[in-house]
Every structure is written in structure tokens, then in C-alpha cells.
mmCIF file of C-alpha atoms in Angstrom:
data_model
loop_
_atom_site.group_PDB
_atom_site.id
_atom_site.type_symbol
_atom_site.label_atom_id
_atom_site.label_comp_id
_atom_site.label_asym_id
_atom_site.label_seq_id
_atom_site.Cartn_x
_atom_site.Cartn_y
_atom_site.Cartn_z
ATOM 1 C CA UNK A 1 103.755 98.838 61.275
ATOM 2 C CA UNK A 2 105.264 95.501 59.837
ATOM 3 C CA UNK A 3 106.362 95.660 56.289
ATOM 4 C CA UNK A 4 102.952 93.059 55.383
ATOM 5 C CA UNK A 5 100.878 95.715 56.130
ATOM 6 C CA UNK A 6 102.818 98.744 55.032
ATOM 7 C CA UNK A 7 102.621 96.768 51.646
ATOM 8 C CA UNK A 8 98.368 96.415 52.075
ATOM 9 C CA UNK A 9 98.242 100.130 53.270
ATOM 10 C CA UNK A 10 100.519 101.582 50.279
ATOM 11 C CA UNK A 11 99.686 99.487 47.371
ATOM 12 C CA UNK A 12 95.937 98.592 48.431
ATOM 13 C CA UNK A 13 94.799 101.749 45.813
ATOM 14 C CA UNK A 14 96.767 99.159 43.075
ATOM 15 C CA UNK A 15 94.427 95.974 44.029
ATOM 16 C CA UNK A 16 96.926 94.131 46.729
ATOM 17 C CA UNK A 17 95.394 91.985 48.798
ATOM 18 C CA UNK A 18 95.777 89.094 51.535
ATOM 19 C CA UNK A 19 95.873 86.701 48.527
ATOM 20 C CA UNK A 20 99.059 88.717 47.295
ATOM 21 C CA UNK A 21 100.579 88.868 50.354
ATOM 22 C CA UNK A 22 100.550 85.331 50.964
ATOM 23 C CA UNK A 23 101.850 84.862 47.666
ATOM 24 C CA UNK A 24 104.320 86.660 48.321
ATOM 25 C CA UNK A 25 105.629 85.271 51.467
ATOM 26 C CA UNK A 26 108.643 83.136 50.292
ATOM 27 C CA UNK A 27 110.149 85.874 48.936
ATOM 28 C CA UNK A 28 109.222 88.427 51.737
ATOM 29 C CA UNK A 29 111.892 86.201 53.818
ATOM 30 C CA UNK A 30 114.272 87.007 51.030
ATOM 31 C CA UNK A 31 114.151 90.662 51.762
ATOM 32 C CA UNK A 32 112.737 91.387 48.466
ATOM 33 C CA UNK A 33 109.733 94.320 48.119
ATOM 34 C CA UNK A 34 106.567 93.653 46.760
ATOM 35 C CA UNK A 35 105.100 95.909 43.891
ATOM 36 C CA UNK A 36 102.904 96.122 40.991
ATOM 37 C CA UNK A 37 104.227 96.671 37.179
ATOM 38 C CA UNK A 38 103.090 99.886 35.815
ATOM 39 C CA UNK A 39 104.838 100.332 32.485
ATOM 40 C CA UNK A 40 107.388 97.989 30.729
ATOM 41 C CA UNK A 41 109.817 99.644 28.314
ATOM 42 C CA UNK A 42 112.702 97.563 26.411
ATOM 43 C CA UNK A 43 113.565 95.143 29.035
ATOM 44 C CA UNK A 44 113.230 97.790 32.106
ATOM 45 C CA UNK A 45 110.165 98.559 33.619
ATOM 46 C CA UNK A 46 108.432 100.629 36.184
ATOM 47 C CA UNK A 47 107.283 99.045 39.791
ATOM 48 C CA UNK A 48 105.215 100.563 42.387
ATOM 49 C CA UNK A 49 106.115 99.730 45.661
ATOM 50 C CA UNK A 50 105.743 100.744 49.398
ATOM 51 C CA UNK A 51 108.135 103.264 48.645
ATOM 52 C CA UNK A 52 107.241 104.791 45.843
ATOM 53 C CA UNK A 53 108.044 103.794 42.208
ATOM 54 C CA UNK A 54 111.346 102.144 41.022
ATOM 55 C CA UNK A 55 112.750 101.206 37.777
ATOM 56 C CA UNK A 56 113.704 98.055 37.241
ATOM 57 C CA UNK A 57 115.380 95.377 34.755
ATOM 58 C CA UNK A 58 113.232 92.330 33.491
ATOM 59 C CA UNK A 59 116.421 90.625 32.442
ATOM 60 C CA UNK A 60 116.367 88.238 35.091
ATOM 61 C CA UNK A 61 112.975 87.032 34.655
ATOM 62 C CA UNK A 62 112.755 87.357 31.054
ATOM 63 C CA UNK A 63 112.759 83.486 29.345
ATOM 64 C CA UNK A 64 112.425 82.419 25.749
ATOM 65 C CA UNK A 65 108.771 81.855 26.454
ATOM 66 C CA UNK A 66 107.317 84.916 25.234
ATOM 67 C CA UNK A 67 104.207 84.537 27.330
ATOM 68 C CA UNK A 68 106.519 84.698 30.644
ATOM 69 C CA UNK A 69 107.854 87.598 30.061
ATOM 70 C CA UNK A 70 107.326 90.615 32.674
ATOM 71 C CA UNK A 71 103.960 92.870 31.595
ATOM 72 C CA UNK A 72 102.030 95.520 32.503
ATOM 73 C CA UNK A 73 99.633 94.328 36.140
ATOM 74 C CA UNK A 74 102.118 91.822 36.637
ATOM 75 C CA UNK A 75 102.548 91.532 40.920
ATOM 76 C CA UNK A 76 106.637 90.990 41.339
ATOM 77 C CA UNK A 77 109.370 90.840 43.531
ATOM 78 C CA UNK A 78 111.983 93.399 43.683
ATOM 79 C CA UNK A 79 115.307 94.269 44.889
ATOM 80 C CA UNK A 80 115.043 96.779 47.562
ATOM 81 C CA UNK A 81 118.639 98.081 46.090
ATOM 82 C CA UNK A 82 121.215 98.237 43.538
ATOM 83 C CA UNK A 83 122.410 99.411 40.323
ATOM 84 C CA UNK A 84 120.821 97.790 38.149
ATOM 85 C CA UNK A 85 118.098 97.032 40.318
ATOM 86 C CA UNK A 86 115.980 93.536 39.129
ATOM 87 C CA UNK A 87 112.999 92.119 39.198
ATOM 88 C CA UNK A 88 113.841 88.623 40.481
ATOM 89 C CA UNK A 89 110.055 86.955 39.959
ATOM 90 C CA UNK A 90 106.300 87.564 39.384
ATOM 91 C CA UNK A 91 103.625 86.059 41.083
ATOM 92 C CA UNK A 92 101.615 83.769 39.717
ATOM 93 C CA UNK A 93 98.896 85.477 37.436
ATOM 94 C CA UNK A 94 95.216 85.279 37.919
ATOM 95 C CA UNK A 95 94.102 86.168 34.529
ATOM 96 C CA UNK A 96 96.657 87.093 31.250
ATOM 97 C CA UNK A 97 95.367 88.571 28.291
ATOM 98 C CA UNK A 98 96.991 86.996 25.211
ATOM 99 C CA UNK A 99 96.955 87.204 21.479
ATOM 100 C CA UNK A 100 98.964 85.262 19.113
ATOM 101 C CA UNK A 101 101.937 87.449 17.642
ATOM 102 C CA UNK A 102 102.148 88.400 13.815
ATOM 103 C CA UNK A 103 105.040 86.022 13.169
ATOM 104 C CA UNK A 104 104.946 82.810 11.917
ATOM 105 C CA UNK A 105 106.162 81.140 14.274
ATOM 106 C CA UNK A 106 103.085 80.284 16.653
ATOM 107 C CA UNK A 107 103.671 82.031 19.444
ATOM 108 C CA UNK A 108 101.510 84.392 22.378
ATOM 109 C CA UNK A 109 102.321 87.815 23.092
ATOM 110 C CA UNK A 110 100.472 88.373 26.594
ATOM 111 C CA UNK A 111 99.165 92.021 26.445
ATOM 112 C CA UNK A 112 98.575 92.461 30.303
ATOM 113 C CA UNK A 113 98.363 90.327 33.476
ATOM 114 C CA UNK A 114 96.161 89.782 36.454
ATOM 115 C CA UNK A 115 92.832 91.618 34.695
ATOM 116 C CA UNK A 116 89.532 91.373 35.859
ATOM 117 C CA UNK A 117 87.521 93.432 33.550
ATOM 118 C CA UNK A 118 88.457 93.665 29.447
ATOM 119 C CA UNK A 119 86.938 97.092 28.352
ATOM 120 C CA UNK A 120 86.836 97.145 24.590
ATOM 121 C CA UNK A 121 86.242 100.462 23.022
ATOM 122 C CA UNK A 122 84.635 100.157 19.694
ATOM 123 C CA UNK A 123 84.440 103.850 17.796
ATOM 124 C CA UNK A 124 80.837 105.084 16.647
ATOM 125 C CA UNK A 125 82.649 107.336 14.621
ATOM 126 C CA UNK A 126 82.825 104.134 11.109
ATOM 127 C CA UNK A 127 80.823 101.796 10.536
ATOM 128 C CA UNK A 128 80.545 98.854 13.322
ATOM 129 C CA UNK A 129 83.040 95.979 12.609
ATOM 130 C CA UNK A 130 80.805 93.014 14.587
ATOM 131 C CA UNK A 131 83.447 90.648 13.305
ATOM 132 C CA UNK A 132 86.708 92.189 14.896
ATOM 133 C CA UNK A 133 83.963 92.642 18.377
ATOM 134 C CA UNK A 134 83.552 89.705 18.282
ATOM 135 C CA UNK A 135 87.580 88.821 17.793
ATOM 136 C CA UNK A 136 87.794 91.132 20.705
ATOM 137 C CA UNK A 137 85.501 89.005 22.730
ATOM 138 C CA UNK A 138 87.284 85.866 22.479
ATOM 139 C CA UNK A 139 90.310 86.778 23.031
ATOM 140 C CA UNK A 140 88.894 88.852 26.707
ATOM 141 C CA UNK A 141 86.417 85.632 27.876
ATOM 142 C CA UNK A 142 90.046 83.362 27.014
ATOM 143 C CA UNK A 143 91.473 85.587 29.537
ATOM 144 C CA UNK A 144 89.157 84.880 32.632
ATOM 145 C CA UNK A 145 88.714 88.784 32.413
ATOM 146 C CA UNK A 146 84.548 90.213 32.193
ATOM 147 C CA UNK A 147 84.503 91.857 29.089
ATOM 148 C CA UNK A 148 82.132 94.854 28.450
ATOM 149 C CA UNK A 149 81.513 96.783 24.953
ATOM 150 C CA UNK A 150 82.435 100.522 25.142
ATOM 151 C CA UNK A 151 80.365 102.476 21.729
ATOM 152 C CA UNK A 152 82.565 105.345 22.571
ATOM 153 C CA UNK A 153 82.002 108.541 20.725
ATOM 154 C CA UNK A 154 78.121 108.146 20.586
ATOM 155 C CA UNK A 155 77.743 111.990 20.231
ATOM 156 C CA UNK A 156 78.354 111.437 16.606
ATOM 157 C CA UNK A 157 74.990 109.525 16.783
ATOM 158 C CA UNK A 158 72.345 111.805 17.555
ATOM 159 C CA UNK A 159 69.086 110.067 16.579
ATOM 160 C CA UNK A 160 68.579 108.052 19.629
ATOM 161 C CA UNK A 161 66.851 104.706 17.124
ATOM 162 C CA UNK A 162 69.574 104.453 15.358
ATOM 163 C CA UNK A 163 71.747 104.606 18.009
ATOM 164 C CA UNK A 164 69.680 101.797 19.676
ATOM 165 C CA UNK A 165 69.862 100.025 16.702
ATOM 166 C CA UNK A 166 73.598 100.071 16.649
ATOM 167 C CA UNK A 167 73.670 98.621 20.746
ATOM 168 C CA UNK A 168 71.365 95.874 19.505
ATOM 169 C CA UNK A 169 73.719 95.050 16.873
ATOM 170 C CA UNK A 170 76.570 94.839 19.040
ATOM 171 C CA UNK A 171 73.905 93.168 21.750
ATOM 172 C CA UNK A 172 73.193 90.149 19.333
ATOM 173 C CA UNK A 173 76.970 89.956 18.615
ATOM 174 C CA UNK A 174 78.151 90.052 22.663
ATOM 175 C CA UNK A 175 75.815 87.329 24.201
ATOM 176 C CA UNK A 176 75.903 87.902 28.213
ATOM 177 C CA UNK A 177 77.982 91.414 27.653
ATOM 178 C CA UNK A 178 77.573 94.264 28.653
ATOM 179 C CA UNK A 179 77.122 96.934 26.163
ATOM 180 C CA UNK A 180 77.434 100.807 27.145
ATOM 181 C CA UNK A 181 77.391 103.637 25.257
ATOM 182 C CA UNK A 182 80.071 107.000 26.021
ATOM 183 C CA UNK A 183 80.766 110.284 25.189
ATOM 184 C CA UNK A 184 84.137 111.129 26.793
ATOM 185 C CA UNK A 185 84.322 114.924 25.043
ATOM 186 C CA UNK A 186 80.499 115.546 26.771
ATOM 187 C CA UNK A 187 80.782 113.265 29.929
ATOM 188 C CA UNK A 188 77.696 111.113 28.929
ATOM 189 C CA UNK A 189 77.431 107.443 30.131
ATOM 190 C CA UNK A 190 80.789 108.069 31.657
ATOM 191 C CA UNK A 191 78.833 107.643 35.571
ATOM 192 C CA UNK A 192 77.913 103.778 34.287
ATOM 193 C CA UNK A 193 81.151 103.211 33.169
ATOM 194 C CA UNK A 194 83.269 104.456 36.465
ATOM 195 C CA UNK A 195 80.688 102.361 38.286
ATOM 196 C CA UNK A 196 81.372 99.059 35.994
ATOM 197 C CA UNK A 197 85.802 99.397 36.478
ATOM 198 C CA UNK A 198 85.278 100.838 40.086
ATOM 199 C CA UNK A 199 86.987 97.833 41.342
ATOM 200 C CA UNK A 200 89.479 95.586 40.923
ATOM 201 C CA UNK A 201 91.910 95.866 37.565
ATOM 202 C CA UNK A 202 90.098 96.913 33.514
ATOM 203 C CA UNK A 203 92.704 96.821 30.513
ATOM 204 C CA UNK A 204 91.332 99.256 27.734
ATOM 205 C CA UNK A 205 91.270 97.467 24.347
ATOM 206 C CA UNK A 206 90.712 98.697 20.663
ATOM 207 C CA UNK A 207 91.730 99.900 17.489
ATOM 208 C CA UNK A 208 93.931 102.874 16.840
ATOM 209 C CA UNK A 209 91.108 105.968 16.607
ATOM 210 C CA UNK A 210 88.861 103.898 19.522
ATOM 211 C CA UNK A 211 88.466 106.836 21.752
ATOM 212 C CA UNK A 212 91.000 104.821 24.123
ATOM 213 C CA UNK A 213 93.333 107.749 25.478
ATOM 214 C CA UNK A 214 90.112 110.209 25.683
ATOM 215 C CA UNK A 215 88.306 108.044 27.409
ATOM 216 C CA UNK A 216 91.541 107.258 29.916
ATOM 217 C CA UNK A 217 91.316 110.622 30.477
ATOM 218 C CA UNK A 218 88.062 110.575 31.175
ATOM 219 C CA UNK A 219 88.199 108.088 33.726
ATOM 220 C CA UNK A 220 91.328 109.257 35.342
ATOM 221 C CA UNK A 221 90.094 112.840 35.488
ATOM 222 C CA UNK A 222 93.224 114.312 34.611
ATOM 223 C CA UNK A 223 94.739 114.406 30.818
ATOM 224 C CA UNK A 224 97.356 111.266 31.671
ATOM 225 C CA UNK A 225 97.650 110.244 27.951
ATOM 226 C CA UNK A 226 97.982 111.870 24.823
ATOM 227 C CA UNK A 227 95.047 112.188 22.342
ATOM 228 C CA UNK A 228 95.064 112.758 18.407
ATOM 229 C CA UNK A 229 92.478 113.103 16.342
ATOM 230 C CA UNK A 230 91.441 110.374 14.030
ATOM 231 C CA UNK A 231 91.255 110.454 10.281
ATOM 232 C CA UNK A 232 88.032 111.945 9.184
ATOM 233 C CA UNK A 233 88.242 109.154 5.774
ATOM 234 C CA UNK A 234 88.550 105.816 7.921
ATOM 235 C CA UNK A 235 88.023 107.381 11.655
ATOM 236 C CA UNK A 236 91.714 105.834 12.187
ATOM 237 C CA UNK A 237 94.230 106.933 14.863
ATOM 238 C CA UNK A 238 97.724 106.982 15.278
ATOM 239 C CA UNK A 239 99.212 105.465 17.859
ATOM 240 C CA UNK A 240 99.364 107.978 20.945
ATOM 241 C CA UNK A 241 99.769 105.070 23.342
ATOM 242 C CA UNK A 242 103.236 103.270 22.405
ATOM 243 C CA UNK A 243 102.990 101.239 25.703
ATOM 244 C CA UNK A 244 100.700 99.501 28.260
ATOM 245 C CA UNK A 245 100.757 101.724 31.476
ATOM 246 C CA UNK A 246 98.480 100.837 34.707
ATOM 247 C CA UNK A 247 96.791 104.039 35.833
ATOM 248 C CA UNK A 248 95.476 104.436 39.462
ATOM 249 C CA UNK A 249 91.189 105.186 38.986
ATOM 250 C CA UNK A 250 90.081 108.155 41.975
ATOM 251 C CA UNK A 251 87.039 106.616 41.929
ATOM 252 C CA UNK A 252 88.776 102.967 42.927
ATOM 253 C CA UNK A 253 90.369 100.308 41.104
ATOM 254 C CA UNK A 254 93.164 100.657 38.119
ATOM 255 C CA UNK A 255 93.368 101.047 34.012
ATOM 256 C CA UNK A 256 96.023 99.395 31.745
ATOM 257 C CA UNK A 257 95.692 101.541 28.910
ATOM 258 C CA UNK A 258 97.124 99.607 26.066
ATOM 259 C CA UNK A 259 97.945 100.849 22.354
ATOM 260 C CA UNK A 260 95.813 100.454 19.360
ATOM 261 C CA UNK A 261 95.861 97.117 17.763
ATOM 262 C CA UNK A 262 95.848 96.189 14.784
ATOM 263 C CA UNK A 263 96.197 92.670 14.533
ATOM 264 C CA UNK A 264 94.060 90.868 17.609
ATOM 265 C CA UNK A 265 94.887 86.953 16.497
ATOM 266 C CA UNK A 266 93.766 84.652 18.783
ATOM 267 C CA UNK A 267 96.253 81.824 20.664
ATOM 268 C CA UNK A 268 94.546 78.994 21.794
ATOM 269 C CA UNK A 269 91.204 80.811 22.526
ATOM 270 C CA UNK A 270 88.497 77.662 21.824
ATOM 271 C CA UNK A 271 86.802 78.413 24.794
ATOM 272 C CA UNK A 272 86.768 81.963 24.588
ATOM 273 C CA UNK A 273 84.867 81.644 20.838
ATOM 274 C CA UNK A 274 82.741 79.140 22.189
ATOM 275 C CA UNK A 275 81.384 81.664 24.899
ATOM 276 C CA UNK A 276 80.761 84.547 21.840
ATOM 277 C CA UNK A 277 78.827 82.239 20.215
ATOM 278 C CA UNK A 278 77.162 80.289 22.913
ATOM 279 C CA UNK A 279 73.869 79.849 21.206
ATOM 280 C CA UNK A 280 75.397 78.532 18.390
ATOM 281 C CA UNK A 281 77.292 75.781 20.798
ATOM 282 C CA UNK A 282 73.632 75.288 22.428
ATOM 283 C CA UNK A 283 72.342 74.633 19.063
ATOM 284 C CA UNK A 284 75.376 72.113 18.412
ATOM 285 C CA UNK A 285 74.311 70.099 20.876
ATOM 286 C CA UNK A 286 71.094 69.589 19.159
ATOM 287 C CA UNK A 287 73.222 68.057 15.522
ATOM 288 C CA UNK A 288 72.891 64.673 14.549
ATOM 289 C CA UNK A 289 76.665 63.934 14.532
ATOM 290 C CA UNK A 290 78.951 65.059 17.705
ATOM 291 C CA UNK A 291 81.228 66.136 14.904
ATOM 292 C CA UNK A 292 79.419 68.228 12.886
ATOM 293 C CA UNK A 293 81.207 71.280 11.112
ATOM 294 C CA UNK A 294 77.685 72.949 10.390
ATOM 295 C CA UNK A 295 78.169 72.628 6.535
ATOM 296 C CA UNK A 296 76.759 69.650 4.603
ATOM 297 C CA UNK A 297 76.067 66.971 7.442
ATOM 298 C CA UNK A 298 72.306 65.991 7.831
ATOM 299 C CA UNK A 299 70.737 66.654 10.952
ATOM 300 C CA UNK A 300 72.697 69.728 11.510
ATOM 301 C CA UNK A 301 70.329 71.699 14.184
ATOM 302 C CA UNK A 302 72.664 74.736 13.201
ATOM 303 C CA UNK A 303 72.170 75.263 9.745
ATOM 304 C CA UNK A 304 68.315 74.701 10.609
ATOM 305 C CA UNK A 305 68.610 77.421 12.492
ATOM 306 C CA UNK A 306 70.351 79.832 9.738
ATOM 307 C CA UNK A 307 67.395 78.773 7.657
ATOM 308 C CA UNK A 308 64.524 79.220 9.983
ATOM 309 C CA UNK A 309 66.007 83.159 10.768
ATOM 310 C CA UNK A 310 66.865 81.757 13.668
ATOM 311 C CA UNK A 311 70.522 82.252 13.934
ATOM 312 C CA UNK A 312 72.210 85.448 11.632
ATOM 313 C CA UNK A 313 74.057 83.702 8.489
ATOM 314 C CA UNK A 314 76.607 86.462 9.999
ATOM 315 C CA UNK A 315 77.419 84.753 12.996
ATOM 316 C CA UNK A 316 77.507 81.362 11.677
ATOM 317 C CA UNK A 317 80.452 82.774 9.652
ATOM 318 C CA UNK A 318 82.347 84.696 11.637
ATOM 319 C CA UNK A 319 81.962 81.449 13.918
ATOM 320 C CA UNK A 320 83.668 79.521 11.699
ATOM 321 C CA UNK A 321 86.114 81.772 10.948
ATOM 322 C CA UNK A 322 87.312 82.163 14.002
ATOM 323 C CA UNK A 323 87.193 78.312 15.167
ATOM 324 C CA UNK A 324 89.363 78.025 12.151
ATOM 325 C CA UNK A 325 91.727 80.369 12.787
ATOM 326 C CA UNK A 326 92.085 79.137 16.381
ATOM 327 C CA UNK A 327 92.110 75.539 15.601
ATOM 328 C CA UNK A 328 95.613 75.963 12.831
ATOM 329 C CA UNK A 329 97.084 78.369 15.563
ATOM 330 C CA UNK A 330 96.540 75.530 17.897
ATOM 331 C CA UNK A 331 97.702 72.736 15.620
ATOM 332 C CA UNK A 332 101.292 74.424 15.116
ATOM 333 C CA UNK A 333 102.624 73.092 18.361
ATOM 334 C CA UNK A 334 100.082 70.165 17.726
ATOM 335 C CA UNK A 335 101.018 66.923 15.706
ATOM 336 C CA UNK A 336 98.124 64.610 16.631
ATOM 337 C CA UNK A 337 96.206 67.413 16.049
ATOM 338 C CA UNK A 338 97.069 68.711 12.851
ATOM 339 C CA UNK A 339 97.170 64.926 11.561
ATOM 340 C CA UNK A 340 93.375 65.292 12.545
ATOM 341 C CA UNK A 341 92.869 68.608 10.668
ATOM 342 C CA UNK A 342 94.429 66.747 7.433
ATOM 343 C CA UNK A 343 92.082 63.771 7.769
ATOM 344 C CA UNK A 344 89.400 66.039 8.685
ATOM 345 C CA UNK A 345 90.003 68.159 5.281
ATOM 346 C CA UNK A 346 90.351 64.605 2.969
ATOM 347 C CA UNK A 347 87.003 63.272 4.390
ATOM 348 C CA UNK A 348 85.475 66.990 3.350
ATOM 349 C CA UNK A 349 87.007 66.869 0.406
ATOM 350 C CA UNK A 350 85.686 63.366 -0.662
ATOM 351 C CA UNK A 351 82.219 64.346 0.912
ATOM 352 C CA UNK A 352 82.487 67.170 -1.666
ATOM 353 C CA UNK A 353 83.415 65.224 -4.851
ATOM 354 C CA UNK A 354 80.976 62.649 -4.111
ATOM 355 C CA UNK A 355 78.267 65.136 -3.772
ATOM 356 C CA UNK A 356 79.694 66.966 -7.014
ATOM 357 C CA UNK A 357 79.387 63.438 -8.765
ATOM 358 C CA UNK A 358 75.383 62.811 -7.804
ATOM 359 C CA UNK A 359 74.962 66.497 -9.216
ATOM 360 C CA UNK A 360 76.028 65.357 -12.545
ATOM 361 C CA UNK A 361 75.007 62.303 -12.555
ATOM 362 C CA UNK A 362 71.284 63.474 -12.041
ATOM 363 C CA UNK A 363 72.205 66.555 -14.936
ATOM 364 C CA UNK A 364 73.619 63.533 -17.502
#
């Protein structure tokens, strides 16, 4: 057996591929091994390989990019020996899931590599946050992963309406997603689910007190990762996942379980918002000015829509929240663009004082 396909035969259960092997070919000639990064843990992290799993150092691969770094589903490759041993590159990533990091500096923290589903788990056990789904969303369409909506503890919701009212909700706020509903501690909708992340790579996503390490469990069939119960006052957890480890499915395919997050700021993640809110971008389209921010301009086919029930006065907000928040991330690295934002904000503001003015002038 050559060593190409003891790699496809060994680390095939991981997603390796002829893609990856070709990929890897350059440094296949170097004698290096190919394998697939399970954990990463202060600078060292764990590889599977043909041989098994080694621990490795990042050091050699690790820039002052922060969104270059070595993660979790990251394909690299390694040296077959010494002490340290190193990681001496990663293949180039299909899909990397990023968020901006809580500095101020404006930076990406990438959260896990070469992803082609985004599971977020969204807890039926407090009240439904749409807004932070939808932040979710974003951030998982940005990534070229599919995203699907995970209601996870939906035994604590035993009228079946209002538990259909509660997917519609999430329905209206997840156009073209889809939305499931699980019960890890009773097994139900669990058969939908293994179906859904069956193949190919799914990072688990959500808050701390999600359901994320039950329902890892769940679909590893085996208790893998520790599980704490959530306060009963906010249904928040602590943090029983501390880092992002890639878990081999039985039923096919692979989990990156990641911690709870707290923060989920978006990095550059335009056309992720634009594809949560893809009606409103439809109705854009309609607007008398290419331009339009949706607030005061005449013509605007949006706010038309808010008025005629159309469109939720809810998403039009969390909208522009979000293209907001994206659009400053975006103009810290950005001079022409923040010069824009500035110009943009003095031609509001003189829009709004003008507008002021006619008020008084028709109360005088």
C-alpha cells in the first residue's frame, strides 16, 4: 500500500479526500505526514495521522496574522519525528469560520477551518434571542459553511403550538435554513439531525447553557464531553468546553465542538448579513436611490414594506444593526472607506437638521 492511500484508508473517517491528497503533494515529497487538527491547546496541538495521533507545536506556522494561525479542522503537514515535533504548514482552507475578537484592535479570531455545515444550537430552555440567531447566521453563511438552527431542549416545550410557534419564529428569522427541533436527554429529532451532519465536517455553535456538550454526546453516542447544568434564573452554562476538539461521528462525518460564546462579532461578514436578510436586499432593489439606508429617503420600497406588515419592524432593525456593526469593523483597516462613513454621517446629519427646520417652520 503506498503512503497516498494509507493516508485515504486511515484518515478517510476524518473527511480526506483526492482533493487533499493532491494538495498535499509538494509536501508528500518532503517526507512530511498528512493529518487533520483535532484540538489546539497553547501553541501545541493534536494531529491525526496514518499513524495514529501526535502532538505537535504550531510555532512554526503561527504568524502575527491571527486568522493564520493553526485551528481546529485545519488539514496540515507534519513531521514524521522529533522532539519537538512541528507542524510545518496547513493546507489551504475551504471554508474558516471567523468572528472579530473582543479587542480593539480590528482583528479575526477564526473559530474552526475547512467546515461544511455550521450547527447552531439555540436553548428552548429562555426566551428566543432572534437577534443573536440571526448574529449566528451571518457569521456561518460568511463562512461558506450550510448553517442549520438546532431548538435544542424542546422537551421543556410540551404544547406542540407553541412549540410551532417558536420554529416559525426562528423560520421567519433564518430565510433558506433549516430549522430542527432536539431533545438530546429523550433522543427526539436526534434521527434528522445525524442524517443532516452525516457527511462531511459540522462545527457546533452557541451560547454557554445551548445544550452543545449534551447534544455532542448525543451524536457521538458515547459521553465525550462534559455537561453541567445551566442556571435555572437565565438557563446559562458554564463553560464545560474550554477548547474546539473535532470528534469522529459513527454514523459518518466529524463534529468540532466549540465552547460557549459569548461575544459572536462579526469581521467583514457583508455578505453573510445580506443572505439573513435576503428579502430585505430583494426589497432594496426595488428603492428609489441605489443608496438608500432605509430611513428617511423617498421611494424607499423597504420602509413600504415595514408599513404595509410586510416586512417585521424587527428585522429591519436588527438589519441595520448588524450592517452597522460590520461596516465600522470593516472601515478600521479601511481609509477610503471610513472617509465614506464620515461623509455618509454629515449628509444624514444635514438631511436631519433640514428636516428638523421645515418642522418648525410649519409649527412657527
Amino acid at each position: 500500500m503506498t503512503s497516498s492511500s494509507a493516508a485515504l484508508f486511515a484518515l478517510a473517517p476524518y473527511g480526506w479526500d483526492d482533493a487533499w491528497a493532491d494538495a498535499f503533494t509538494p509536501y508528500e515529497a518532503e517526507g512530511l505526514l498528512p493529518g487533520r487538527v483535532i484540538r489546539v491547546d497553547r501553541g501545541q496541538c493534536d494531529v491525526v495521522t496514518p499513524g495514529g495521533v501526535l502532538r505537535a507545536d504550531t510555532a512554526f506556522v503561527t504568524p502575527h496574522d491571527p486568522l493564520r494561525v493553526v485551528c481546529t479542522g485545519d488539514w496540515v503537514a507534519v513531521e514524521p519525528g522529533g522532539n519537538p515535533r512541528y507542524v510545518r504548514a496547513y493546507l489551504p482552507r475551504r471554508t474558516s469560520f471567523v468572528r472579530s475578537t473582543s479587542s480593539k484592535r480590528s482583528e479575526g479570531q477564526i473559530l474552526a477551518a475547512n467546515v461544511d455545515h455550521a450547527v447552531i444550537a439555540v436553548s428552548l430552555a429562555v426566551e428566543l434571542d432572534l437577534g443573536r440567531v440571526e448574529r449566528f447566521l451571518a457569521l456561518a453563511w460568511e463562512s461558506g459553511a450550510q448553517p442549520v438552527v438546532v431548538l435544542t431542549k424542546a422537551d421543556l416545550v410540551p404544547d406542540p403550538v407553541t412549540l410551532g410557534h417558536l420554529v416559525q419564529d426562528v423560520e421567519t428569522s433564518a430565510p433558506g435554513v433549516p430549522v430542527l427541533t432536539v431533545s438530546a436527554l429523550h433522543g427526539d429529532g436526534l434521527d434528522t439531525l445525524v442524517a443532516l451532519v452525516g457527511s462531511g465536517t459540522s462545527v457546533l455553535l452557541g451560547q454557554s447553557g445551548a445544550g452543545k456538550s449534551t447534544l455532542a454526546n448525543a451524536l457521538v453516542g458515547e459521553d465525550v464531553m462534559d455537561v453541567k447544568a445551566a442556571r435555572d434564573v437565565d438557563g446559562k452554562g458554564r463553560h464545560t468546553t474550554t477548547t474546539r476538539n473535532l470528534l469522529a461521528l459513527p454514523s459518518g462525518g466529524v463534529l468540532i465542538d466549540t465552547p460557549g460564546l459569548r461575544g459572536v462579532g462579526l469581521f467583514d461578514a457583508g455578505g453573510g448579513v445580506g443572505q439573513v436578510f435576503a428579502e430585505i436586499e430583494e426589497l432594496a432593489e426595488r428603492c428609489r436611490f441605489h443608496d438608500c439606508s432605509h430611513e428617511s429617503e423617498p421611494g424607499c420600497a423597504v420602509r413600504s414594506a415595514v408599513e404595509d406588515g410586510e416586512l417585521p419592524v424587527r428585522r429591519l432593525e436588527s438589519y441595520r444593526k448588524l450592517m452597522r456593526e460590520n461596516q465600522w469593523i470593516v472601515a478600521k483597516t479601511d481609509a477610503r472607506l471610513r472617509a465614506e462613513i464620515k461623509k455618509d454621517w454629515k449628509r444624514k446629519g444635514a438631511q436631519g437638521r433640514a428636516a428638523m427646520e421645515a418642522k418648525r417652520g410649519r409649527w412657527s
